[in-house]
mmCIF file of C-alpha atoms and ligand atoms in Angstrom:
data_model
loop_
_atom_site.group_PDB
_atom_site.id
_atom_site.type_symbol
_atom_site.label_atom_id
_atom_site.label_comp_id
_atom_site.label_asym_id
_atom_site.label_seq_id
_atom_site.Cartn_x
_atom_site.Cartn_y
_atom_site.Cartn_z
ATOM 1 C CA MET A 1317 -49.688 8.291 71.584
ATOM 2 C CA VAL A 1318 -46.785 5.653 71.453
ATOM 3 C CA ALA A 1319 -47.749 2.839 70.104
ATOM 4 C CA HIS A 1320 -46.869 -1.073 72.015
ATOM 5 C CA TRP A 1321 -48.254 -3.927 69.550
ATOM 6 C CA ARG A 1322 -48.277 -7.032 70.745
ATOM 7 C CA SER A 1323 -49.564 -8.502 67.339
ATOM 8 C CA ALA A 1324 -49.531 -7.267 63.887
ATOM 9 C CA TRP A 1325 -51.031 -9.129 60.285
ATOM 10 C CA ILE A 1326 -49.186 -7.880 57.075
ATOM 11 C CA THR A 1327 -50.440 -8.490 54.013
ATOM 12 C CA GLY A 1328 -48.363 -8.367 51.118
ATOM 13 C CA ALA A 1329 -45.753 -9.906 53.554
ATOM 14 C CA SER A 1330 -43.965 -11.933 51.317
ATOM 15 C CA THR A 1331 -41.469 -9.502 49.746
ATOM 16 C CA GLY A 1332 -40.662 -6.115 49.138
ATOM 17 C CA ILE A 1333 -41.647 -3.468 51.517
ATOM 18 C CA GLY A 1334 -43.881 -5.883 53.733
ATOM 19 C CA ARG A 1335 -41.760 -8.481 53.917
ATOM 20 C CA GLU A 1336 -38.865 -5.649 55.615
ATOM 21 C CA LEU A 1337 -41.970 -4.917 57.602
ATOM 22 C CA ALA A 1338 -42.422 -8.067 59.326
ATOM 23 C CA LEU A 1339 -38.499 -8.318 59.740
ATOM 24 C CA GLN A 1340 -38.581 -5.231 61.645
ATOM 25 C CA LEU A 1341 -41.837 -5.668 63.548
ATOM 26 C CA ALA A 1342 -40.744 -9.210 65.033
ATOM 27 C CA ALA A 1343 -37.486 -7.605 66.079
ATOM 28 C CA ARG A 1344 -38.850 -5.683 67.942
ATOM 29 C CA GLY A 1345 -41.170 -8.762 69.873
ATOM 30 C CA VAL A 1346 -44.194 -8.125 68.180
ATOM 31 C CA LYS A 1347 -45.616 -11.944 66.941
ATOM 32 C CA VAL A 1348 -46.400 -10.973 63.245
ATOM 33 C CA ALA A 1349 -49.005 -12.796 60.878
ATOM 34 C CA ALA A 1350 -47.445 -12.356 56.999
ATOM 35 C CA SER A 1351 -49.751 -12.980 54.135
ATOM 36 C CA ALA A 1352 -49.229 -13.307 50.897
ATOM 37 C CA ARG A 1353 -49.914 -15.852 47.975
ATOM 38 C CA SER A 1354 -46.427 -16.990 47.570
ATOM 39 C CA VAL A 1355 -46.559 -19.900 49.979
ATOM 40 C CA ASP A 1356 -42.667 -20.407 49.800
ATOM 41 C CA LYS A 1357 -41.812 -16.811 50.230
ATOM 42 C CA LEU A 1358 -43.695 -16.747 53.604
ATOM 43 C CA ALA A 1359 -42.597 -20.091 54.668
ATOM 44 C CA ASP A 1360 -38.994 -18.744 54.322
ATOM 45 C CA LEU A 1361 -39.574 -15.000 55.728
ATOM 46 C CA ALA A 1362 -41.247 -17.401 58.803
ATOM 47 C CA ARG A 1363 -38.164 -19.250 59.230
ATOM 48 C CA ALA A 1364 -36.207 -15.944 59.605
ATOM 49 C CA ASP A 1365 -37.804 -15.139 62.707
ATOM 50 C CA SER A 1366 -39.493 -17.511 65.216
ATOM 51 C CA ARG A 1367 -41.938 -14.705 65.942
ATOM 52 C CA ILE A 1368 -43.561 -14.599 62.350
ATOM 53 C CA VAL A 1369 -46.466 -17.004 61.706
ATOM 54 C CA ALA A 1370 -47.048 -17.700 57.412
ATOM 55 C CA VAL A 1371 -50.730 -17.355 56.722
ATOM 56 C CA PRO A 1372 -50.971 -17.477 53.156
ATOM 57 C CA PHE A 1373 -54.083 -16.261 50.694
ATOM 58 C CA ASP A 1374 -55.146 -14.351 48.247
ATOM 59 C CA VAL A 1375 -56.608 -10.841 49.242
ATOM 60 C CA THR A 1376 -59.036 -10.713 46.173
ATOM 61 C CA SER A 1377 -61.226 -12.950 47.845
ATOM 62 C CA LEU A 1378 -63.387 -12.687 50.068
ATOM 63 C CA ASP A 1379 -64.275 -15.770 51.407
ATOM 64 C CA ASP A 1380 -60.561 -16.270 51.540
ATOM 65 C CA VAL A 1381 -59.247 -13.363 53.503
ATOM 66 C CA ALA A 1382 -62.458 -14.604 56.184
ATOM 67 C CA ALA A 1383 -60.826 -17.591 56.220
ATOM 68 C CA GLY A 1384 -57.396 -16.384 56.169
ATOM 69 C CA TYR A 1385 -58.058 -13.779 59.207
ATOM 70 C CA ARG A 1386 -59.538 -16.200 61.411
ATOM 71 C CA ARG A 1387 -56.581 -18.302 60.502
ATOM 72 C CA VAL A 1388 -54.449 -14.766 61.801
ATOM 73 C CA VAL A 1389 -56.496 -14.789 65.247
ATOM 74 C CA ASP A 1390 -55.533 -18.075 65.983
ATOM 75 C CA ALA A 1391 -51.961 -17.846 65.438
ATOM 76 C CA ILE A 1392 -51.498 -14.520 66.791
ATOM 77 C CA GLY A 1393 -54.371 -13.796 69.163
ATOM 78 C CA PRO A 1394 -56.380 -10.176 68.581
ATOM 79 C CA VAL A 1395 -54.856 -7.905 65.284
ATOM 80 C CA ASP A 1396 -53.282 -5.075 67.402
ATOM 81 C CA LEU A 1397 -52.564 -3.525 64.095
ATOM 82 C CA ALA A 1398 -53.435 -4.166 60.530
ATOM 83 C CA VAL A 1399 -51.193 -3.046 57.634
ATOM 84 C CA LEU A 1400 -52.958 -3.641 54.688
ATOM 85 C CA ASN A 1401 -50.093 -3.807 52.355
ATOM 86 C CA ALA A 1402 -50.961 -6.056 49.403
ATOM 87 C CA GLY A 1403 -50.347 -4.536 45.668
ATOM 88 C CA VAL A 1404 -49.605 -4.554 42.432
ATOM 89 C CA TRP A 1405 -48.416 -2.260 39.949
ATOM 90 C CA HIS A 1406 -48.982 -2.624 35.370
ATOM 91 C CA PRO A 1407 -47.883 0.607 34.247
ATOM 92 C CA MET A 1408 -49.903 1.084 31.572
ATOM 93 C CA LYS A 1409 -49.785 3.585 28.931
ATOM 94 C CA SER A 1410 -54.035 5.056 28.324
ATOM 95 C CA SER A 1411 -53.665 4.928 24.726
ATOM 96 C CA ALA A 1412 -52.863 1.329 25.142
ATOM 97 C CA TYR A 1413 -55.623 1.182 27.613
ATOM 98 C CA ASP A 1414 -56.370 -2.460 28.978
ATOM 99 C CA ALA A 1415 -59.420 -3.088 30.821
ATOM 100 C CA ARG A 1416 -58.313 -6.359 32.441
ATOM 101 C CA LEU A 1417 -55.157 -5.111 33.793
ATOM 102 C CA ALA A 1418 -57.089 -1.609 34.761
ATOM 103 C CA THR A 1419 -59.771 -5.001 36.782
ATOM 104 C CA ARG A 1420 -57.149 -6.838 38.136
ATOM 105 C CA SER A 1421 -55.332 -3.302 39.883
ATOM 106 C CA ILE A 1422 -58.417 -2.727 41.513
ATOM 107 C CA GLU A 1423 -59.213 -5.746 42.792
ATOM 108 C CA VAL A 1424 -55.742 -6.071 44.782
ATOM 109 C CA ASN A 1425 -54.773 -2.865 45.753
ATOM 110 C CA TYR A 1426 -58.315 -1.569 46.512
ATOM 111 C CA LEU A 1427 -60.686 -4.793 46.899
ATOM 112 C CA GLY A 1428 -58.082 -6.571 48.892
ATOM 113 C CA ILE A 1429 -58.213 -3.559 51.622
ATOM 114 C CA VAL A 1430 -62.527 -3.655 51.507
ATOM 115 C CA ASN A 1431 -61.778 -7.915 51.916
ATOM 116 C CA ALA A 1432 -59.908 -7.709 54.849
ATOM 117 C CA LEU A 1433 -61.584 -4.475 57.032
ATOM 118 C CA GLU A 1434 -65.411 -6.458 56.845
ATOM 119 C CA PRO A 1435 -63.554 -9.071 59.634
ATOM 120 C CA LEU A 1436 -61.255 -6.102 60.947
ATOM 121 C CA ILE A 1437 -63.116 -3.361 61.955
ATOM 122 C CA PRO A 1438 -66.154 -4.962 63.971
ATOM 123 C CA ALA A 1439 -63.588 -6.811 66.111
ATOM 124 C CA MET A 1440 -61.543 -3.513 66.668
ATOM 125 C CA ILE A 1441 -64.669 -2.019 67.877
ATOM 126 C CA SER A 1442 -65.775 -4.940 69.832
ATOM 127 C CA ALA A 1443 -61.993 -4.273 71.617
ATOM 128 C CA GLY A 1444 -62.201 -0.885 71.702
ATOM 129 C CA ARG A 1445 -58.781 -0.558 70.643
ATOM 130 C CA GLY A 1446 -56.424 -1.416 67.349
ATOM 131 C CA GLN A 1447 -54.680 0.086 64.608
ATOM 132 C CA ILE A 1448 -55.169 -0.184 60.813
ATOM 133 C CA ALA A 1449 -52.815 1.027 58.133
ATOM 134 C CA LEU A 1450 -53.981 1.305 54.617
ATOM 135 C CA VAL A 1451 -51.067 1.055 52.170
ATOM 136 C CA ALA A 1452 -51.606 3.397 49.053
ATOM 137 C CA SER A 1453 -49.172 5.661 47.351
ATOM 138 C CA VAL A 1454 -47.973 9.441 46.217
ATOM 139 C CA ALA A 1455 -49.483 8.200 42.865
ATOM 140 C CA GLY A 1456 -53.099 8.352 44.378
ATOM 141 C CA TYR A 1457 -52.679 12.694 44.591
ATOM 142 C CA ARG A 1458 -53.213 13.296 41.382
ATOM 143 C CA GLY A 1459 -53.505 11.602 37.819
ATOM 144 C CA LEU A 1460 -49.846 10.981 36.414
ATOM 145 C CA PRO A 1461 -48.241 9.166 33.222
ATOM 146 C CA GLN A 1462 -48.716 5.491 33.210
ATOM 147 C CA SER A 1463 -50.616 5.154 35.835
ATOM 148 C CA ALA A 1464 -53.772 4.847 34.337
ATOM 149 C CA ALA A 1465 -54.416 1.090 35.707
ATOM 150 C CA TYR A 1466 -52.919 2.036 39.558
ATOM 151 C CA ALA A 1467 -53.396 5.101 40.250
ATOM 152 C CA PRO A 1468 -57.171 5.408 40.735
ATOM 153 C CA THR A 1469 -56.855 2.693 42.775
ATOM 154 C CA LYS A 1470 -54.714 4.455 45.597
ATOM 155 C CA ALA A 1471 -56.677 7.765 45.152
ATOM 156 C CA ALA A 1472 -59.332 5.746 46.280
ATOM 157 C CA VAL A 1473 -57.434 4.211 48.804
ATOM 158 C CA ILE A 1474 -56.618 7.573 50.031
ATOM 159 C CA ASN A 1475 -60.171 8.393 50.224
ATOM 160 C CA LEU A 1476 -61.307 5.264 52.362
ATOM 161 C CA ALA A 1477 -58.549 6.420 54.383
ATOM 162 C CA GLU A 1478 -60.222 9.197 55.514
ATOM 163 C CA THR A 1479 -63.693 8.635 55.867
ATOM 164 C CA LEU A 1480 -62.157 5.446 58.157
ATOM 165 C CA ARG A 1481 -60.249 7.719 60.187
ATOM 166 C CA LEU A 1482 -63.154 10.333 60.486
ATOM 167 C CA GLU A 1483 -65.516 7.204 62.126
ATOM 168 C CA LEU A 1484 -63.270 4.789 63.712
ATOM 169 C CA SER A 1485 -61.271 6.978 66.240
ATOM 170 C CA ARG A 1486 -64.360 7.262 68.682
ATOM 171 C CA HIS A 1487 -64.380 3.783 68.791
ATOM 172 C CA GLY A 1488 -60.892 3.968 70.104
ATOM 173 C CA ILE A 1489 -59.313 2.886 66.784
ATOM 174 C CA VAL A 1490 -56.548 4.585 65.003
ATOM 175 C CA VAL A 1491 -56.429 4.250 61.619
ATOM 176 C CA SER A 1492 -53.147 5.661 59.212
ATOM 177 C CA LEU A 1493 -52.424 6.042 55.691
ATOM 178 C CA VAL A 1494 -49.053 5.574 54.312
ATOM 179 C CA ASN A 1495 -48.149 6.913 51.224
ATOM 180 C CA PRO A 1496 -44.659 5.861 50.025
ATOM 181 C CA GLY A 1497 -42.543 7.349 47.092
ATOM 182 C CA PHE A 1498 -40.204 4.800 45.036
ATOM 183 C CA VAL A 1499 -38.961 2.210 47.007
ATOM 184 C CA GLU A 1500 -36.755 -0.378 45.720
ATOM 185 C CA THR A 1501 -38.960 -3.664 45.219
ATOM 186 C CA PRO A 1502 -39.812 -6.309 43.243
ATOM 187 C CA MET A 1503 -42.604 -3.826 42.021
ATOM 188 C CA THR A 1504 -40.697 -1.117 40.906
ATOM 189 C CA ALA A 1505 -37.908 -3.637 39.099
ATOM 190 C CA VAL A 1506 -39.761 -3.927 36.195
ATOM 191 C CA ASN A 1507 -39.592 0.640 36.190
ATOM 192 C CA ASP A 1508 -37.811 1.714 32.697
ATOM 193 C CA PHE A 1509 -38.097 5.480 33.501
ATOM 194 C CA PRO A 1510 -35.726 7.250 36.568
ATOM 195 C CA MET A 1511 -37.129 6.957 40.127
ATOM 196 C CA PRO A 1512 -36.252 9.939 41.824
ATOM 197 C CA PHE A 1513 -35.115 9.851 45.193
ATOM 198 C CA ILE A 1514 -35.541 6.512 45.605
ATOM 199 C CA ILE A 1515 -35.252 4.146 49.384
ATOM 200 C CA LYS A 1516 -34.335 0.996 49.889
ATOM 201 C CA PRO A 1517 -37.592 -1.286 51.517
ATOM 202 C CA ASP A 1518 -36.259 -1.222 54.922
ATOM 203 C CA ASP A 1519 -35.922 2.238 55.075
ATOM 204 C CA ALA A 1520 -39.588 2.509 54.036
ATOM 205 C CA ALA A 1521 -40.477 0.155 56.554
ATOM 206 C CA ALA A 1522 -38.798 1.987 59.372
ATOM 207 C CA ARG A 1523 -39.708 5.238 58.598
ATOM 208 C CA MET A 1524 -43.479 3.513 58.508
ATOM 209 C CA ILE A 1525 -43.163 2.024 62.041
ATOM 210 C CA ARG A 1526 -41.812 5.586 63.338
ATOM 211 C CA GLY A 1527 -45.095 7.280 61.613
ATOM 212 C CA LEU A 1528 -47.381 3.907 63.282
ATOM 213 C CA GLU A 1529 -46.002 4.458 66.640
ATOM 214 C CA LYS A 1530 -47.005 8.275 66.777
ATOM 215 C CA GLY A 1531 -50.471 7.790 65.580
ATOM 216 C CA LYS A 1532 -50.113 9.768 62.781
ATOM 217 C CA PHE A 1533 -52.724 9.785 60.050
ATOM 218 C CA GLU A 1534 -50.557 10.595 56.397
ATOM 219 C CA ILE A 1535 -46.952 8.586 56.740
ATOM 220 C CA ALA A 1536 -45.962 9.566 52.988
ATOM 221 C CA PHE A 1537 -41.974 9.657 52.349
ATOM 222 C CA PRO A 1538 -39.073 10.847 51.153
ATOM 223 C CA TRP A 1539 -40.515 14.069 51.492
ATOM 224 C CA GLN A 1540 -38.520 15.346 48.814
ATOM 225 C CA LEU A 1541 -41.463 13.489 46.289
ATOM 226 C CA VAL A 1542 -44.167 14.108 48.186
ATOM 227 C CA ALA A 1543 -43.437 17.639 48.426
ATOM 228 C CA MET A 1544 -42.988 18.033 44.949
ATOM 229 C CA LEU A 1545 -46.235 15.562 44.320
ATOM 230 C CA LYS A 1546 -48.606 17.568 46.821
ATOM 231 C CA LEU A 1547 -47.225 21.094 44.989
ATOM 232 C CA LEU A 1548 -49.005 19.137 42.336
ATOM 233 C CA ARG A 1549 -52.146 18.390 43.987
ATOM 234 C CA ILE A 1550 -53.287 22.090 44.875
ATOM 235 C CA LEU A 1551 -51.798 23.948 41.922
ATOM 236 C CA PRO A 1552 -55.202 24.824 39.451
ATOM 237 C CA THR A 1553 -55.409 22.024 37.130
ATOM 238 C CA GLY A 1554 -54.346 23.830 34.348
ATOM 239 C CA LEU A 1555 -51.144 24.448 35.213
ATOM 240 C CA TYR A 1556 -50.986 20.573 36.546
ATOM 241 C CA LEU A 1557 -51.920 19.317 33.497
ATOM 242 C CA ARG A 1558 -49.091 21.761 31.898
ATOM 243 C CA ILE A 1559 -46.579 20.194 34.118
ATOM 244 C CA ALA A 1560 -47.909 16.411 33.998
ATOM 245 C CA GLY A 1561 -47.741 16.216 30.581
ATOM 246 C CA ARG A 1562 -44.210 16.904 30.269
ATOM 247 C CA LEU A 1563 -43.530 13.862 32.554
ATOM 248 C CA GLU A 1564 -45.304 11.812 29.824
ATOM 249 C CA PRO A 1565 -42.234 9.769 28.666
HETATM 250 N N1 NAP B 1023 -42.050 0.518 46.205
HETATM 251 C C1 NAP B 1023 -42.725 1.558 45.349
HETATM 252 O O1 NAP B 1023 -42.077 2.459 44.852
HETATM 253 C C2 NAP B 1023 -44.006 1.918 45.994
HETATM 254 C C3 NAP B 1023 -44.884 3.227 46.011
HETATM 255 C C4 NAP B 1023 -45.584 3.121 45.992
HETATM 256 C C5 NAP B 1023 -46.510 2.239 47.230
HETATM 257 N N2 NAP B 1023 -46.479 1.453 47.294
HETATM 258 C C6 NAP B 1023 -47.515 0.161 47.622
HETATM 259 O O2 NAP B 1023 -46.248 -0.496 49.006
HETATM 260 C C7 NAP B 1023 -47.337 -1.952 48.767
HETATM 261 C C8 NAP B 1023 -45.999 -2.898 48.498
HETATM 262 O O3 NAP B 1023 -45.666 -2.595 47.214
HETATM 263 P P1 NAP B 1023 -44.215 -3.475 47.228
HETATM 264 O O4 NAP B 1023 -43.188 -2.280 46.253
HETATM 265 O O5 NAP B 1023 -43.375 -3.889 48.532
HETATM 266 O O6 NAP B 1023 -44.541 -4.460 46.336
HETATM 267 P P2 NAP B 1023 -43.921 -6.045 45.907
HETATM 268 O O7 NAP B 1023 -42.771 -6.231 46.093
HETATM 269 O O8 NAP B 1023 -44.056 -6.270 44.787
HETATM 270 O O9 NAP B 1023 -44.800 -6.430 47.228
HETATM 271 C C9 NAP B 1023 -46.384 -6.791 47.102
HETATM 272 C C10 NAP B 1023 -46.701 -7.855 47.790
HETATM 273 O O10 NAP B 1023 -48.382 -7.534 47.333
HETATM 274 C C11 NAP B 1023 -48.828 -8.949 47.509
HETATM 275 N N3 NAP B 1023 -49.838 -9.381 46.554
HETATM 276 C C12 NAP B 1023 -49.770 -9.350 45.322
HETATM 277 N N4 NAP B 1023 -51.092 -9.607 45.011
HETATM 278 C C13 NAP B 1023 -51.811 -10.307 45.905
HETATM 279 C C14 NAP B 1023 -53.027 -10.978 46.019
HETATM 280 N N5 NAP B 1023 -53.799 -11.080 45.394
HETATM 281 N N6 NAP B 1023 -53.160 -11.519 47.314
HETATM 282 C C15 NAP B 1023 -52.426 -11.554 48.320
HETATM 283 N N7 NAP B 1023 -51.380 -10.734 48.472
HETATM 284 C C16 NAP B 1023 -51.263 -9.941 46.993
HETATM 285 C C17 NAP B 1023 -47.371 -10.099 46.578
HETATM 286 O O11 NAP B 1023 -47.328 -10.842 47.422
HETATM 287 P P3 NAP B 1023 -47.678 -12.579 46.239
HETATM 288 O O12 NAP B 1023 -47.069 -11.953 45.538
HETATM 289 O O13 NAP B 1023 -46.693 -13.640 46.873
HETATM 290 O O14 NAP B 1023 -49.120 -12.925 46.386
HETATM 291 C C18 NAP B 1023 -46.117 -9.519 47.923
HETATM 292 O O15 NAP B 1023 -45.943 -10.028 48.667
HETATM 293 C C19 NAP B 1023 -48.347 -1.997 47.571
HETATM 294 O O16 NAP B 1023 -49.522 -1.513 48.111
HETATM 295 C C20 NAP B 1023 -47.816 -0.839 46.632
HETATM 296 O O17 NAP B 1023 -48.513 -0.225 45.760
HETATM 297 C C21 NAP B 1023 -44.842 0.542 46.479
#
């Protein structure tokens, strides 16, 4: 399969990976609806390419997402590709557990996707086609230090993507899961620990587009970090706990 999208809706498009993805898709002639909360940043992005339209809203509100989705369709027509990418990262040690940060992470990283799926799935089922990419993380494979707020949300997204792929392919909908390793964006700028194999956001966006075009299920990069974390996933739990425990800063 080589996908030919006429339209794409990207959440979390004001900065980082989502912004690069919007620019690269628009450069290929795709009409892009770019969503996030930052109205000014989205307006800047729309000025960079006339094929990009800013459709700002907060993904944590089901009503705002429903209204935002209607504005997206008005602006770019039926959505061929949706990349549900909005996310927040709150580093949090379990010894300083903060329920508000954990809740906020669930609201944006998981429920933000859930809210977007509600209008997308019926529209794509009635069209008999469409592609949905859920952006999770390699941090969703297993528990990791400082990830008590973040990683469980990404594990949930990985599981959700699997179920959607299983059930929606018979309706002509391609579901993909994007699991990036470290990418140099505002999200990772707060990190004070080494980030092995970190890549630039334009590289991440290009890798995503290549995988999505092929209709791949999992698009994970860079391979070195993916291999290390997938190894942790298949190790017996006792061994994984011993190794991952040594990663504690
Ligand atoms: N960077 C990495 O190393 C890395 C690794 C693995 C996975 N990821 C995932 O990749 C995705 C993109 O991350 P990034 O690195 O590009 O981060 P980023 O530059 O911080 O971008 C996050 C995007 O999400 C949007 N967002 C946050 N809260 C929102 C809300 N409530 N409603 C709507 N939009 C919201 C932000 O826009 P506003 O603030 O304007 O709303 C921004 O556009 C995230 O899901 C992240 O978890 C990133």
